[in-house]
PDB file of C-alpha atoms and ligand atoms in Angstrom:
ATOM      1  CA  MET P 291     193.937 126.746  19.246  1.00  0.00           C
ATOM      2  CA  PRO P 292     193.862 130.126  20.493  1.00  0.00           C
ATOM      3  CA  LEU P 293     192.389 132.928  18.106  1.00  0.00           C
ATOM      4  CA  SER P 294     194.476 135.715  16.704  1.00  0.00           C
ATOM      5  CA  ASP P 295     194.752 138.631  18.301  1.00  0.00           C
ATOM      6  CA  VAL P 296     193.224 140.559  15.123  1.00  0.00           C
ATOM      7  CA  THR P 297     189.957 138.852  16.110  1.00  0.00           C
ATOM      8  CA  LEU P 298     190.254 139.654  19.662  1.00  0.00           C
ATOM      9  CA  ASP P 299     190.371 143.555  18.921  1.00  0.00           C
ATOM     10  CA  HIS P 300     187.666 143.240  16.041  1.00  0.00           C
ATOM     11  CA  ALA P 301     185.496 141.585  18.997  1.00  0.00           C
ATOM     12  CA  LEU P 302     186.219 144.281  21.548  1.00  0.00           C
ATOM     13  CA  ALA P 303     185.990 146.880  19.044  1.00  0.00           C
ATOM     14  CA  ALA P 304     182.785 145.667  18.043  1.00  0.00           C
ATOM     15  CA  LEU P 305     181.718 145.548  21.863  1.00  0.00           C
ATOM     16  CA  ALA P 306     182.948 149.128  22.121  1.00  0.00           C
ATOM     17  CA  THR P 307     180.265 150.326  18.829  1.00  0.00           C
ATOM     18  CA  GLY P 308     177.395 147.757  20.395  1.00  0.00           C
ATOM     19  CA  HIS P 309     177.146 146.331  17.716  1.00  0.00           C
ATOM     20  CA  PRO P 310     179.134 142.834  17.007  1.00  0.00           C
ATOM     21  CA  GLY P 311     178.520 141.762  13.611  1.00  0.00           C
ATOM     22  CA  PRO P 312     180.074 143.763  10.894  1.00  0.00           C
ATOM     23  CA  GLY P 313     183.335 143.927  12.696  1.00  0.00           C
ATOM     24  CA  LEU P 314     184.480 140.694  11.994  1.00  0.00           C
ATOM     25  CA  PRO P 315     185.912 139.562   9.174  1.00  0.00           C
ATOM     26  CA  VAL P 316     184.908 136.849   7.122  1.00  0.00           C
ATOM     27  CA  ARG P 317     187.686 134.950   5.650  1.00  0.00           C
ATOM     28  CA  ILE P 318     186.014 131.720   4.153  1.00  0.00           C
ATOM     29  CA  ALA P 319     183.666 131.661   1.558  1.00  0.00           C
ATOM     30  CA  ALA P 320     179.656 130.560   1.699  1.00  0.00           C
ATOM     31  CA  PRO P 321     179.102 127.839  -0.573  1.00  0.00           C
ATOM     32  CA  ASP P 322     176.678 127.233  -3.226  1.00  0.00           C
ATOM     33  CA  LEU P 323     174.600 124.800  -1.951  1.00  0.00           C
ATOM     34  CA  ARG P 324     171.928 125.001  -4.838  1.00  0.00           C
ATOM     35  CA  PRO P 325     173.176 121.330  -5.514  1.00  0.00           C
ATOM     36  CA  TRP P 326     171.905 119.997  -2.484  1.00  0.00           C
ATOM     37  CA  VAL P 327     168.968 121.933  -1.784  1.00  0.00           C
ATOM     38  CA  ASP P 328     166.464 119.273  -2.973  1.00  0.00           C
ATOM     39  CA  GLY P 329     167.964 116.326  -0.929  1.00  0.00           C
ATOM     40  CA  ASN P 330     167.176 112.652  -1.391  1.00  0.00           C
ATOM     41  CA  VAL P 331     165.223 112.352   1.826  1.00  0.00           C
ATOM     42  CA  VAL P 332     163.448 115.779   2.895  1.00  0.00           C
ATOM     43  CA  ARG P 333     164.477 119.644   1.181  1.00  0.00           C
ATOM     44  CA  GLY P 334     168.553 120.021   2.161  1.00  0.00           C
ATOM     45  CA  ALA P 335     168.784 116.520   4.022  1.00  0.00           C
ATOM     46  CA  TRP P 336     170.796 113.540   2.473  1.00  0.00           C
ATOM     47  CA  SER P 337     171.062 109.896   3.693  1.00  0.00           C
ATOM     48  CA  PHE P 338     173.401 107.355   2.220  1.00  0.00           C
ATOM     49  CA  ASP P 339     172.978 103.624   3.773  1.00  0.00           C
ATOM     50  CA  ALA P 340     175.820 101.245   3.385  1.00  0.00           C
ATOM     51  CA  PRO P 341     175.622  97.361   3.031  1.00  0.00           C
ATOM     52  CA  VAL P 342     176.644  96.702   6.086  1.00  0.00           C
ATOM     53  CA  PRO P 343     174.406  97.562   9.002  1.00  0.00           C
ATOM     54  CA  GLY P 344     175.376  99.751  11.546  1.00  0.00           C
ATOM     55  CA  PRO P 345     174.583 103.012  13.218  1.00  0.00           C
ATOM     56  CA  HIS P 346     172.735 105.995  12.014  1.00  0.00           C
ATOM     57  CA  VAL P 347     175.085 109.301  12.362  1.00  0.00           C
ATOM     58  CA  ALA P 348     173.491 112.177  11.144  1.00  0.00           C
ATOM     59  CA  VAL P 349     175.825 115.629  10.732  1.00  0.00           C
ATOM     60  CA  VAL P 350     173.930 118.882  11.411  1.00  0.00           C
ATOM     61  CA  ALA P 351     175.517 122.259   9.720  1.00  0.00           C
ATOM     62  CA  LEU P 352     173.691 125.490   9.508  1.00  0.00           C
ATOM     63  CA  ASN P 353     171.570 124.882  12.901  1.00  0.00           C
ATOM     64  CA  HIS P 354     173.028 128.724  12.962  1.00  0.00           C
ATOM     65  CA  GLY P 355     172.356 130.308   9.006  1.00  0.00           C
ATOM     66  CA  ASN P 356     175.395 132.118   9.639  1.00  0.00           C
ATOM     67  CA  GLU P 357     177.619 129.423  11.392  1.00  0.00           C
ATOM     68  CA  ILE P 358     178.907 128.408   8.063  1.00  0.00           C
ATOM     69  CA  SER P 359     181.821 126.130   8.384  1.00  0.00           C
ATOM     70  CA  GLY P 360     179.669 122.993   8.584  1.00  0.00           C
ATOM     71  CA  ALA P 361     177.788 123.825   5.421  1.00  0.00           C
ATOM     72  CA  ILE P 362     181.223 124.474   3.868  1.00  0.00           C
ATOM     73  CA  LEU P 363     182.668 120.597   5.014  1.00  0.00           C
ATOM     74  CA  LEU P 364     179.044 119.096   4.224  1.00  0.00           C
ATOM     75  CA  ASP P 365     179.230 120.838   0.770  1.00  0.00           C
ATOM     76  CA  ARG P 366     182.847 119.176   0.223  1.00  0.00           C
ATOM     77  CA  TRP P 367     181.697 115.592   1.356  1.00  0.00           C
ATOM     78  CA  LEU P 368     178.552 115.522  -1.075  1.00  0.00           C
ATOM     79  CA  ARG P 369     180.777 116.610  -4.388  1.00  0.00           C
ATOM     80  CA  ALA P 370     183.616 114.100  -3.189  1.00  0.00           C
ATOM     81  CA  GLY P 371     180.849 111.512  -2.928  1.00  0.00           C
ATOM     82  CA  LEU P 372     181.679 110.512   0.583  1.00  0.00           C
ATOM     83  CA  ARG P 373     179.411 106.949   1.504  1.00  0.00           C
ATOM     84  CA  PRO P 374     179.595 105.317   4.457  1.00  0.00           C
ATOM     85  CA  VAL P 375     181.257 101.683   4.759  1.00  0.00           C
ATOM     86  CA  ALA P 376     178.521 100.989   7.315  1.00  0.00           C
ATOM     87  CA  GLY P 377     175.266 102.035   9.028  1.00  0.00           C
ATOM     88  CA  ARG P 378     173.524 105.191   7.601  1.00  0.00           C
ATOM     89  CA  LEU P 379     175.211 108.759   6.917  1.00  0.00           C
ATOM     90  CA  SER P 380     172.765 111.983   7.249  1.00  0.00           C
ATOM     91  CA  LEU P 381     174.244 115.288   5.989  1.00  0.00           C
ATOM     92  CA  ILE P 382     171.637 117.585   7.094  1.00  0.00           C
ATOM     93  CA  PHE P 383     171.712 121.437   6.047  1.00  0.00           C
ATOM     94  CA  ALA P 384     169.326 122.557   8.943  1.00  0.00           C
ATOM     95  CA  ASN P 385     168.221 126.170   8.535  1.00  0.00           C
ATOM     96  CA  LEU P 386     168.768 126.687   4.698  1.00  0.00           C
ATOM     97  CA  ASP P 387     166.170 129.496   4.931  1.00  0.00           C
ATOM     98  CA  ALA P 388     168.462 132.145   7.061  1.00  0.00           C
ATOM     99  CA  TYR P 389     171.336 130.942   5.361  1.00  0.00           C
ATOM    100  CA  ALA P 390     170.147 132.483   2.274  1.00  0.00           C
ATOM    101  CA  GLY P 391     170.600 135.497   3.818  1.00  0.00           C
ATOM    102  CA  PHE P 392     173.925 135.532   4.628  1.00  0.00           C
ATOM    103  CA  ALA P 393     176.204 138.492   3.491  1.00  0.00           C
ATOM    104  CA  PRO P 394     179.434 138.699   4.504  1.00  0.00           C
ATOM    105  CA  GLU P 395     178.821 142.603   5.053  1.00  0.00           C
ATOM    106  CA  ASP P 396     176.805 142.123   8.185  1.00  0.00           C
ATOM    107  CA  PRO P 397     177.583 138.167   9.030  1.00  0.00           C
ATOM    108  CA  THR P 398     175.686 137.881  12.345  1.00  0.00           C
ATOM    109  CA  ALA P 399     171.950 138.752  10.503  1.00  0.00           C
ATOM    110  CA  SER P 400     171.451 135.427   9.068  1.00  0.00           C
ATOM    111  CA  ARG P 401     171.390 133.528  12.655  1.00  0.00           C
ATOM    112  CA  PHE P 402     168.017 132.644  12.106  1.00  0.00           C
ATOM    113  CA  LEU P 403     164.737 134.236  10.650  1.00  0.00           C
ATOM    114  CA  GLU P 404     162.004 134.224  13.080  1.00  0.00           C
ATOM    115  CA  GLN P 405     163.946 132.085  16.200  1.00  0.00           C
ATOM    116  CA  ASP P 406     166.619 130.461  17.282  1.00  0.00           C
ATOM    117  CA  PHE P 407     166.973 126.746  15.559  1.00  0.00           C
ATOM    118  CA  ASN P 408     168.334 125.686  18.656  1.00  0.00           C
ATOM    119  CA  ARG P 409     166.054 126.388  21.123  1.00  0.00           C
ATOM    120  CA  VAL P 410     162.878 124.897  19.609  1.00  0.00           C
ATOM    121  CA  TRP P 411     163.327 121.098  20.695  1.00  0.00           C
ATOM    122  CA  ASP P 412     160.898 120.588  22.729  1.00  0.00           C
ATOM    123  CA  ARG P 413     158.319 118.203  22.542  1.00  0.00           C
ATOM    124  CA  ASP P 414     155.501 121.184  23.266  1.00  0.00           C
ATOM    125  CA  LEU P 415     156.646 123.234  21.209  1.00  0.00           C
ATOM    126  CA  LEU P 416     157.670 120.665  18.428  1.00  0.00           C
ATOM    127  CA  ASP P 417     153.565 119.398  18.755  1.00  0.00           C
ATOM    128  CA  GLY P 418     151.972 122.518  19.562  1.00  0.00           C
ATOM    129  CA  ALA P 419     150.149 124.968  17.040  1.00  0.00           C
ATOM    130  CA  GLY P 420     153.123 127.701  17.090  1.00  0.00           C
ATOM    131  CA  ARG P 421     154.383 128.673  13.831  1.00  0.00           C
ATOM    132  CA  SER P 422     157.454 130.121  12.453  1.00  0.00           C
ATOM    133  CA  SER P 423     160.135 129.550   9.815  1.00  0.00           C
ATOM    134  CA  GLU P 424     162.375 127.514  12.213  1.00  0.00           C
ATOM    135  CA  LEU P 425     159.778 125.245  14.085  1.00  0.00           C
ATOM    136  CA  ARG P 426     158.542 124.637  10.098  1.00  0.00           C
ATOM    137  CA  ARG P 427     161.742 123.495   9.280  1.00  0.00           C
ATOM    138  CA  ALA P 428     162.363 121.443  12.716  1.00  0.00           C
ATOM    139  CA  ARG P 429     159.473 119.493  12.051  1.00  0.00           C
ATOM    140  CA  VAL P 430     160.569 118.696   8.460  1.00  0.00           C
ATOM    141  CA  LEU P 431     163.609 117.395  10.116  1.00  0.00           C
ATOM    142  CA  ARG P 432     162.272 115.692  13.591  1.00  0.00           C
ATOM    143  CA  PRO P 433     161.877 112.504  11.886  1.00  0.00           C
ATOM    144  CA  LEU P 434     165.734 112.143  10.810  1.00  0.00           C
ATOM    145  CA  LEU P 435     167.164 113.661  13.105  1.00  0.00           C
ATOM    146  CA  GLU P 436     165.133 111.057  15.539  1.00  0.00           C
ATOM    147  CA  SER P 437     165.874 108.027  13.826  1.00  0.00           C
ATOM    148  CA  ALA P 438     169.834 108.744  14.224  1.00  0.00           C
ATOM    149  CA  ASP P 439     172.172 106.907  16.679  1.00  0.00           C
ATOM    150  CA  VAL P 440     174.182 110.030  16.834  1.00  0.00           C
ATOM    151  CA  VAL P 441     173.324 113.620  16.025  1.00  0.00           C
ATOM    152  CA  LEU P 442     176.682 115.549  15.162  1.00  0.00           C
ATOM    153  CA  ASP P 443     175.742 119.159  15.473  1.00  0.00           C
ATOM    154  CA  LEU P 444     178.411 121.709  13.855  1.00  0.00           C
ATOM    155  CA  HIS P 445     178.461 124.918  15.247  1.00  0.00           C
ATOM    156  CA  SER P 446     181.243 127.863  15.068  1.00  0.00           C
ATOM    157  CA  MET P 447     181.249 131.035  17.838  1.00  0.00           C
ATOM    158  CA  LEU P 448     181.181 135.001  17.654  1.00  0.00           C
ATOM    159  CA  TRP P 449     183.381 135.625  20.753  1.00  0.00           C
ATOM    160  CA  PRO P 450     186.930 134.910  21.474  1.00  0.00           C
ATOM    161  CA  SER P 451     186.585 131.374  23.025  1.00  0.00           C
ATOM    162  CA  ASP P 452     188.968 128.359  22.525  1.00  0.00           C
ATOM    163  CA  PRO P 453     186.892 125.170  20.886  1.00  0.00           C
ATOM    164  CA  LEU P 454     184.846 122.605  22.789  1.00  0.00           C
ATOM    165  CA  LEU P 455     182.390 120.337  22.445  1.00  0.00           C
ATOM    166  CA  LEU P 456     179.038 120.687  24.435  1.00  0.00           C
ATOM    167  CA  VAL P 457     176.873 117.619  25.347  1.00  0.00           C
ATOM    168  CA  GLY P 458     173.786 117.592  27.072  1.00  0.00           C
ATOM    169  CA  SER P 459     173.407 113.880  28.294  1.00  0.00           C
ATOM    170  CA  GLN P 460     175.720 111.511  30.484  1.00  0.00           C
ATOM    171  CA  ALA P 461     175.802 108.978  27.607  1.00  0.00           C
ATOM    172  CA  ALA P 462     177.190 111.704  24.945  1.00  0.00           C
ATOM    173  CA  GLU P 463     179.969 112.321  27.678  1.00  0.00           C
ATOM    174  CA  GLY P 464     182.089 109.408  26.600  1.00  0.00           C
ATOM    175  CA  MET P 465     181.769 109.692  22.957  1.00  0.00           C
ATOM    176  CA  ALA P 466     182.366 113.026  23.022  1.00  0.00           C
ATOM    177  CA  LEU P 467     185.585 112.231  25.210  1.00  0.00           C
ATOM    178  CA  ARG P 468     186.839 109.715  22.712  1.00  0.00           C
ATOM    179  CA  LEU P 469     186.825 111.947  19.393  1.00  0.00           C
ATOM    180  CA  GLY P 470     189.988 113.499  21.516  1.00  0.00           C
ATOM    181  CA  ALA P 471     189.569 117.152  19.365  1.00  0.00           C
ATOM    182  CA  PRO P 472     188.883 119.412  20.345  1.00  0.00           C
ATOM    183  CA  PRO P 473     190.197 118.328  23.859  1.00  0.00           C
ATOM    184  CA  LEU P 474     187.664 120.192  26.264  1.00  0.00           C
ATOM    185  CA  VAL P 475     184.172 118.485  26.601  1.00  0.00           C
ATOM    186  CA  VAL P 476     181.635 120.782  28.506  1.00  0.00           C
ATOM    187  CA  SER P 477     178.608 118.843  30.106  1.00  0.00           C
ATOM    188  CA  ASP P 478     175.640 121.478  30.009  1.00  0.00           C
ATOM    189  CA  PRO P 479     172.311 121.089  30.905  1.00  0.00           C
ATOM    190  CA  GLY P 480     171.066 123.837  28.456  1.00  0.00           C
ATOM    191  CA  HIS P 481     169.581 127.110  28.250  1.00  0.00           C
ATOM    192  CA  GLU P 482     166.685 129.055  29.610  1.00  0.00           C
ATOM    193  CA  ALA P 483     165.710 130.597  26.610  1.00  0.00           C
ATOM    194  CA  GLY P 484     164.926 127.275  25.112  1.00  0.00           C
ATOM    195  CA  ARG P 485     165.738 123.090  24.302  1.00  0.00           C
ATOM    196  CA  ARG P 486     168.665 122.545  21.884  1.00  0.00           C
ATOM    197  CA  LEU P 487     168.673 119.848  19.542  1.00  0.00           C
ATOM    198  CA  ILE P 488     171.305 117.589  21.356  1.00  0.00           C
ATOM    199  CA  ASP P 489     169.093 118.136  24.275  1.00  0.00           C
ATOM    200  CA  HIS P 490     166.021 116.736  22.447  1.00  0.00           C
ATOM    201  CA  ILE P 491     168.722 113.781  21.354  1.00  0.00           C
ATOM    202  CA  GLY P 492     169.686 113.017  24.425  1.00  0.00           C
ATOM    203  CA  GLN P 493     165.868 112.857  25.960  1.00  0.00           C
ATOM    204  CA  LEU P 494     165.271 110.036  23.108  1.00  0.00           C
ATOM    205  CA  GLY P 495     168.423 107.986  24.703  1.00  0.00           C
ATOM    206  CA  ARG P 496     170.750 109.185  21.707  1.00  0.00           C
ATOM    207  CA  HIS P 497     174.142 110.460  21.444  1.00  0.00           C
ATOM    208  CA  GLY P 498     173.617 114.164  20.650  1.00  0.00           C
ATOM    209  CA  VAL P 499     176.880 116.203  20.851  1.00  0.00           C
ATOM    210  CA  LEU P 500     177.675 119.922  19.605  1.00  0.00           C
ATOM    211  CA  LEU P 501     181.145 121.357  18.180  1.00  0.00           C
ATOM    212  CA  GLU P 502     181.843 124.655  18.765  1.00  0.00           C
ATOM    213  CA  ALA P 503     184.753 124.756  16.517  1.00  0.00           C
ATOM    214  CA  GLY P 504     185.933 128.466  17.052  1.00  0.00           C
ATOM    215  CA  SER P 505     185.622 131.601  15.480  1.00  0.00           C
ATOM    216  CA  HIS P 506     182.686 131.843  12.882  1.00  0.00           C
ATOM    217  CA  TRP P 507     184.362 132.594   9.675  1.00  0.00           C
ATOM    218  CA  GLU P 508     188.232 131.167   9.846  1.00  0.00           C
ATOM    219  CA  ARG P 509     190.089 128.792   8.025  1.00  0.00           C
ATOM    220  CA  GLU P 510     191.175 127.200  11.260  1.00  0.00           C
ATOM    221  CA  THR P 511     187.483 126.223  12.295  1.00  0.00           C
ATOM    222  CA  VAL P 512     186.658 124.418   9.065  1.00  0.00           C
ATOM    223  CA  ALA P 513     189.517 122.511   9.358  1.00  0.00           C
ATOM    224  CA  LEU P 514     188.985 121.534  12.983  1.00  0.00           C
ATOM    225  CA  THR P 515     185.257 121.031  11.878  1.00  0.00           C
ATOM    226  CA  GLU P 516     186.330 118.548   9.320  1.00  0.00           C
ATOM    227  CA  THR P 517     188.634 116.552  11.825  1.00  0.00           C
ATOM    228  CA  VAL P 518     186.015 116.234  14.379  1.00  0.00           C
ATOM    229  CA  ALA P 519     183.305 115.136  11.766  1.00  0.00           C
ATOM    230  CA  LEU P 520     185.393 112.485  10.168  1.00  0.00           C
ATOM    231  CA  ARG P 521     186.060 111.271  13.696  1.00  0.00           C
ATOM    232  CA  MET P 522     182.966 110.731  14.541  1.00  0.00           C
ATOM    233  CA  LEU P 523     182.119 108.857  11.529  1.00  0.00           C
ATOM    234  CA  VAL P 524     185.504 106.570  12.488  1.00  0.00           C
ATOM    235  CA  LEU P 525     184.274 106.221  15.775  1.00  0.00           C
ATOM    236  CA  ASN P 526     180.805 105.017  14.769  1.00  0.00           C
ATOM    237  CA  GLY P 527     182.135 102.250  12.142  1.00  0.00           C
ATOM    238  CA  LEU P 528     181.129 104.552   9.325  1.00  0.00           C
ATOM    239  CA  LEU P 529     184.190 105.352   7.593  1.00  0.00           C
ATOM    240  CA  PRO P 530     187.478 102.875   8.278  1.00  0.00           C
ATOM    241  CA  GLY P 531     190.228 103.466  10.234  1.00  0.00           C
ATOM    242  CA  ALA P 532     191.134 104.420  14.277  1.00  0.00           C
ATOM    243  CA  VAL P 533     190.589 107.532  16.306  1.00  0.00           C
ATOM    244  CA  PRO P 534     193.999 108.579  17.797  1.00  0.00           C
ATOM    245  CA  THR P 535     193.871 108.445  21.436  1.00  0.00           C
ATOM    246  CA  ALA P 536     194.080 111.994  22.775  1.00  0.00           C
ATOM    247  CA  ALA P 537     193.842 113.474  26.280  1.00  0.00           C
ATOM    248  CA  SER P 538     190.774 115.380  26.775  1.00  0.00           C
ATOM    249  CA  CYS P 539     189.218 116.456  29.570  1.00  0.00           C
ATOM    250  CA  LEU P 540     185.358 117.067  30.776  1.00  0.00           C
ATOM    251  CA  ALA P 541     183.904 119.910  32.719  1.00  0.00           C
ATOM    252  CA  ARG P 542     180.465 120.143  34.013  1.00  0.00           C
ATOM    253  CA  VAL P 543     178.548 123.134  33.996  1.00  0.00           C
ATOM    254  CA  THR P 544     177.608 124.310  37.853  1.00  0.00           C
ATOM    255  CA  SER P 545     175.370 127.162  36.970  1.00  0.00           C
ATOM    256  CA  THR P 546     174.091 128.791  33.588  1.00  0.00           C
ATOM    257  CA  ILE P 547     173.994 132.668  34.081  1.00  0.00           C
ATOM    258  CA  THR P 548     171.175 134.307  32.122  1.00  0.00           C
ATOM    259  CA  ALA P 549     171.181 138.213  31.843  1.00  0.00           C
ATOM    260  CA  ARG P 550     168.129 139.972  33.451  1.00  0.00           C
ATOM    261  CA  HIS P 551     168.836 143.255  32.687  1.00  0.00           C
ATOM    262  CA  ALA P 552     169.954 145.592  29.553  1.00  0.00           C
ATOM    263  CA  ASP P 553     173.296 146.885  31.204  1.00  0.00           C
ATOM    264  CA  PHE P 554     174.639 143.862  31.834  1.00  0.00           C
ATOM    265  CA  ARG P 555     178.411 143.934  31.653  1.00  0.00           C
ATOM    266  CA  PHE P 556     181.559 141.615  32.108  1.00  0.00           C
ATOM    267  CA  ALA P 557     184.050 142.933  34.718  1.00  0.00           C
ATOM    268  CA  ARG P 558     186.408 142.581  31.918  1.00  0.00           C
ATOM    269  CA  PRO P 559     186.723 141.071  28.393  1.00  0.00           C
ATOM    270  CA  PHE P 560     186.425 137.472  29.210  1.00  0.00           C
ATOM    271  CA  ARG P 561     187.184 134.903  26.333  1.00  0.00           C
ATOM    272  CA  GLY P 562     185.895 131.213  27.082  1.00  0.00           C
ATOM    273  CA  GLY P 563     187.975 128.973  27.867  1.00  0.00           C
ATOM    274  CA  ASP P 564     189.615 131.425  30.716  1.00  0.00           C
ATOM    275  CA  VAL P 565     190.047 129.466  34.033  1.00  0.00           C
ATOM    276  CA  VAL P 566     189.151 131.843  37.300  1.00  0.00           C
ATOM    277  CA  ALA P 567     191.535 130.669  40.284  1.00  0.00           C
ATOM    278  CA  VAL P 568     189.550 131.838  43.091  1.00  0.00           C
ATOM    279  CA  ALA P 569     186.049 131.508  44.220  1.00  0.00           C
ATOM    280  CA  GLY P 570     184.681 134.736  44.313  1.00  0.00           C
ATOM    281  CA  THR P 571     185.969 136.634  41.985  1.00  0.00           C
ATOM    282  CA  LEU P 572     183.676 139.286  40.009  1.00  0.00           C
ATOM    283  CA  VAL P 573     182.662 138.280  36.680  1.00  0.00           C
ATOM    284  CA  ALA P 574     179.993 140.348  35.887  1.00  0.00           C
ATOM    285  CA  VAL P 575     177.211 142.858  36.817  1.00  0.00           C
ATOM    286  CA  ASP P 576     173.665 142.488  36.135  1.00  0.00           C
ATOM    287  CA  GLY P 577     171.978 145.213  37.002  1.00  0.00           C
ATOM    288  CA  GLU P 578     172.469 145.277  41.191  1.00  0.00           C
ATOM    289  CA  LEU P 579     173.627 141.760  41.223  1.00  0.00           C
ATOM    290  CA  GLU P 580     177.309 140.805  40.914  1.00  0.00           C
ATOM    291  CA  ILE P 581     178.141 137.495  39.288  1.00  0.00           C
ATOM    292  CA  ARG P 582     180.693 135.537  40.774  1.00  0.00           C
ATOM    293  CA  THR P 583     182.820 132.597  40.518  1.00  0.00           C
ATOM    294  CA  PRO P 584     180.957 129.750  42.512  1.00  0.00           C
ATOM    295  CA  HIS P 585     184.172 127.967  42.857  1.00  0.00           C
ATOM    296  CA  ASP P 586     187.919 127.509  42.733  1.00  0.00           C
ATOM    297  CA  ASP P 587     189.294 126.862  39.499  1.00  0.00           C
ATOM    298  CA  CYS P 588     186.077 127.895  37.583  1.00  0.00           C
ATOM    299  CA  LEU P 589     185.887 127.554  33.662  1.00  0.00           C
ATOM    300  CA  LEU P 590     184.242 130.734  31.929  1.00  0.00           C
ATOM    301  CA  VAL P 591     182.230 128.860  28.966  1.00  0.00           C
ATOM    302  CA  MET P 592     181.600 130.694  26.150  1.00  0.00           C
ATOM    303  CA  PRO P 593     180.813 134.215  27.656  1.00  0.00           C
ATOM    304  CA  SER P 594     178.731 136.528  25.467  1.00  0.00           C
ATOM    305  CA  LEU P 595     180.325 139.752  25.534  1.00  0.00           C
ATOM    306  CA  ARG P 596     177.496 141.617  24.278  1.00  0.00           C
ATOM    307  CA  THR P 597     173.780 139.964  25.688  1.00  0.00           C
ATOM    308  CA  ALA P 598     170.475 140.427  26.359  1.00  0.00           C
ATOM    309  CA  PRO P 599     167.915 139.850  28.930  1.00  0.00           C
ATOM    310  CA  GLY P 600     166.547 136.052  28.810  1.00  0.00           C
ATOM    311  CA  LEU P 601     169.731 134.686  26.992  1.00  0.00           C
ATOM    312  CA  THR P 602     172.579 132.924  28.295  1.00  0.00           C
ATOM    313  CA  ALA P 603     175.488 135.488  29.166  1.00  0.00           C
ATOM    314  CA  VAL P 604     178.196 132.468  30.420  1.00  0.00           C
ATOM    315  CA  ARG P 605     178.338 129.268  32.045  1.00  0.00           C
ATOM    316  CA  PHE P 606     180.532 128.309  34.902  1.00  0.00           C
ATOM    317  CA  ALA P 607     181.943 124.931  34.614  1.00  0.00           C
ATOM    318  CA  LYS P 608     184.166 122.549  37.086  1.00  0.00           C
ATOM    319  CA  PHE P 609     186.592 120.099  35.410  1.00  0.00           C
ATOM    320  CA  MET P 610     186.090 116.553  36.713  1.00  0.00           C
ATOM    321  CA  ASP P 611     189.062 114.307  37.437  1.00  0.00           C
TER     322      ASP P 611
HETATM  323 ZN1   ZN Q1661     175.295 128.059  16.851  1.00  0.00          ZN
END
């Protein structure tokens, strides 16, 4: 599902101006979540039990407050009265407080309030004395999320990239591959900047799968989000039907490049999903350090064309047979 050239142009123009946000068009409407804020478990979280036992699947939207495609989907499902035929379905709006600040004029600003919600899932942090809007929210949602057998975490992307599924544990690889959409599954140990929700779920021996469904504010991103989330419910028996078999491929991250200098620059505007054929190809320069591909046929996972010291700039991955 390639992004349009318009999106790429906007991203590159934004790169040139030094602010990635306002250049990108917002082509989808942020839903009114007021009917769902109270929840029926805790604030912003809805849970429905089927009469027949089965796994507990939690679908999480708004882990990042500006990634609204998942919220559009959960709003649609709640309005439609979607219920599982077996097991338990939880629909969770994670960072509601950040989402409250979403503004199409500056749509990147509402990713989080005080810290990245998807970097706080470390037991020491969760159990510790630290305080932030995101830590408070994570502590509220933690019991519900920890009771899930499967967590599907719905995200979207700023920089041009093919959609993909990210998993942090081997157990989740098989499940992600069986979804069949998007066709690329990337097994990725995570970020230096902190642990993700899927890492925490994986550590509990459950299945954590993160969907990066495409560009943040495009209609096709919402469509893919729905396809993947429905397949996850079918795959786990919460909805009737069968998941179509499709050819997926697995790539494992071989190295994660964390920027060290403010002048980190890519050699060219790579897009996520690019495969660099030859080992040793220059990809970026970080201060004095040249970043080169570590092996042939190196998959570039979500290059962040504008990054900052301490943040993940790109991941290199190798295709598995
Ligand atoms: Zn995200």
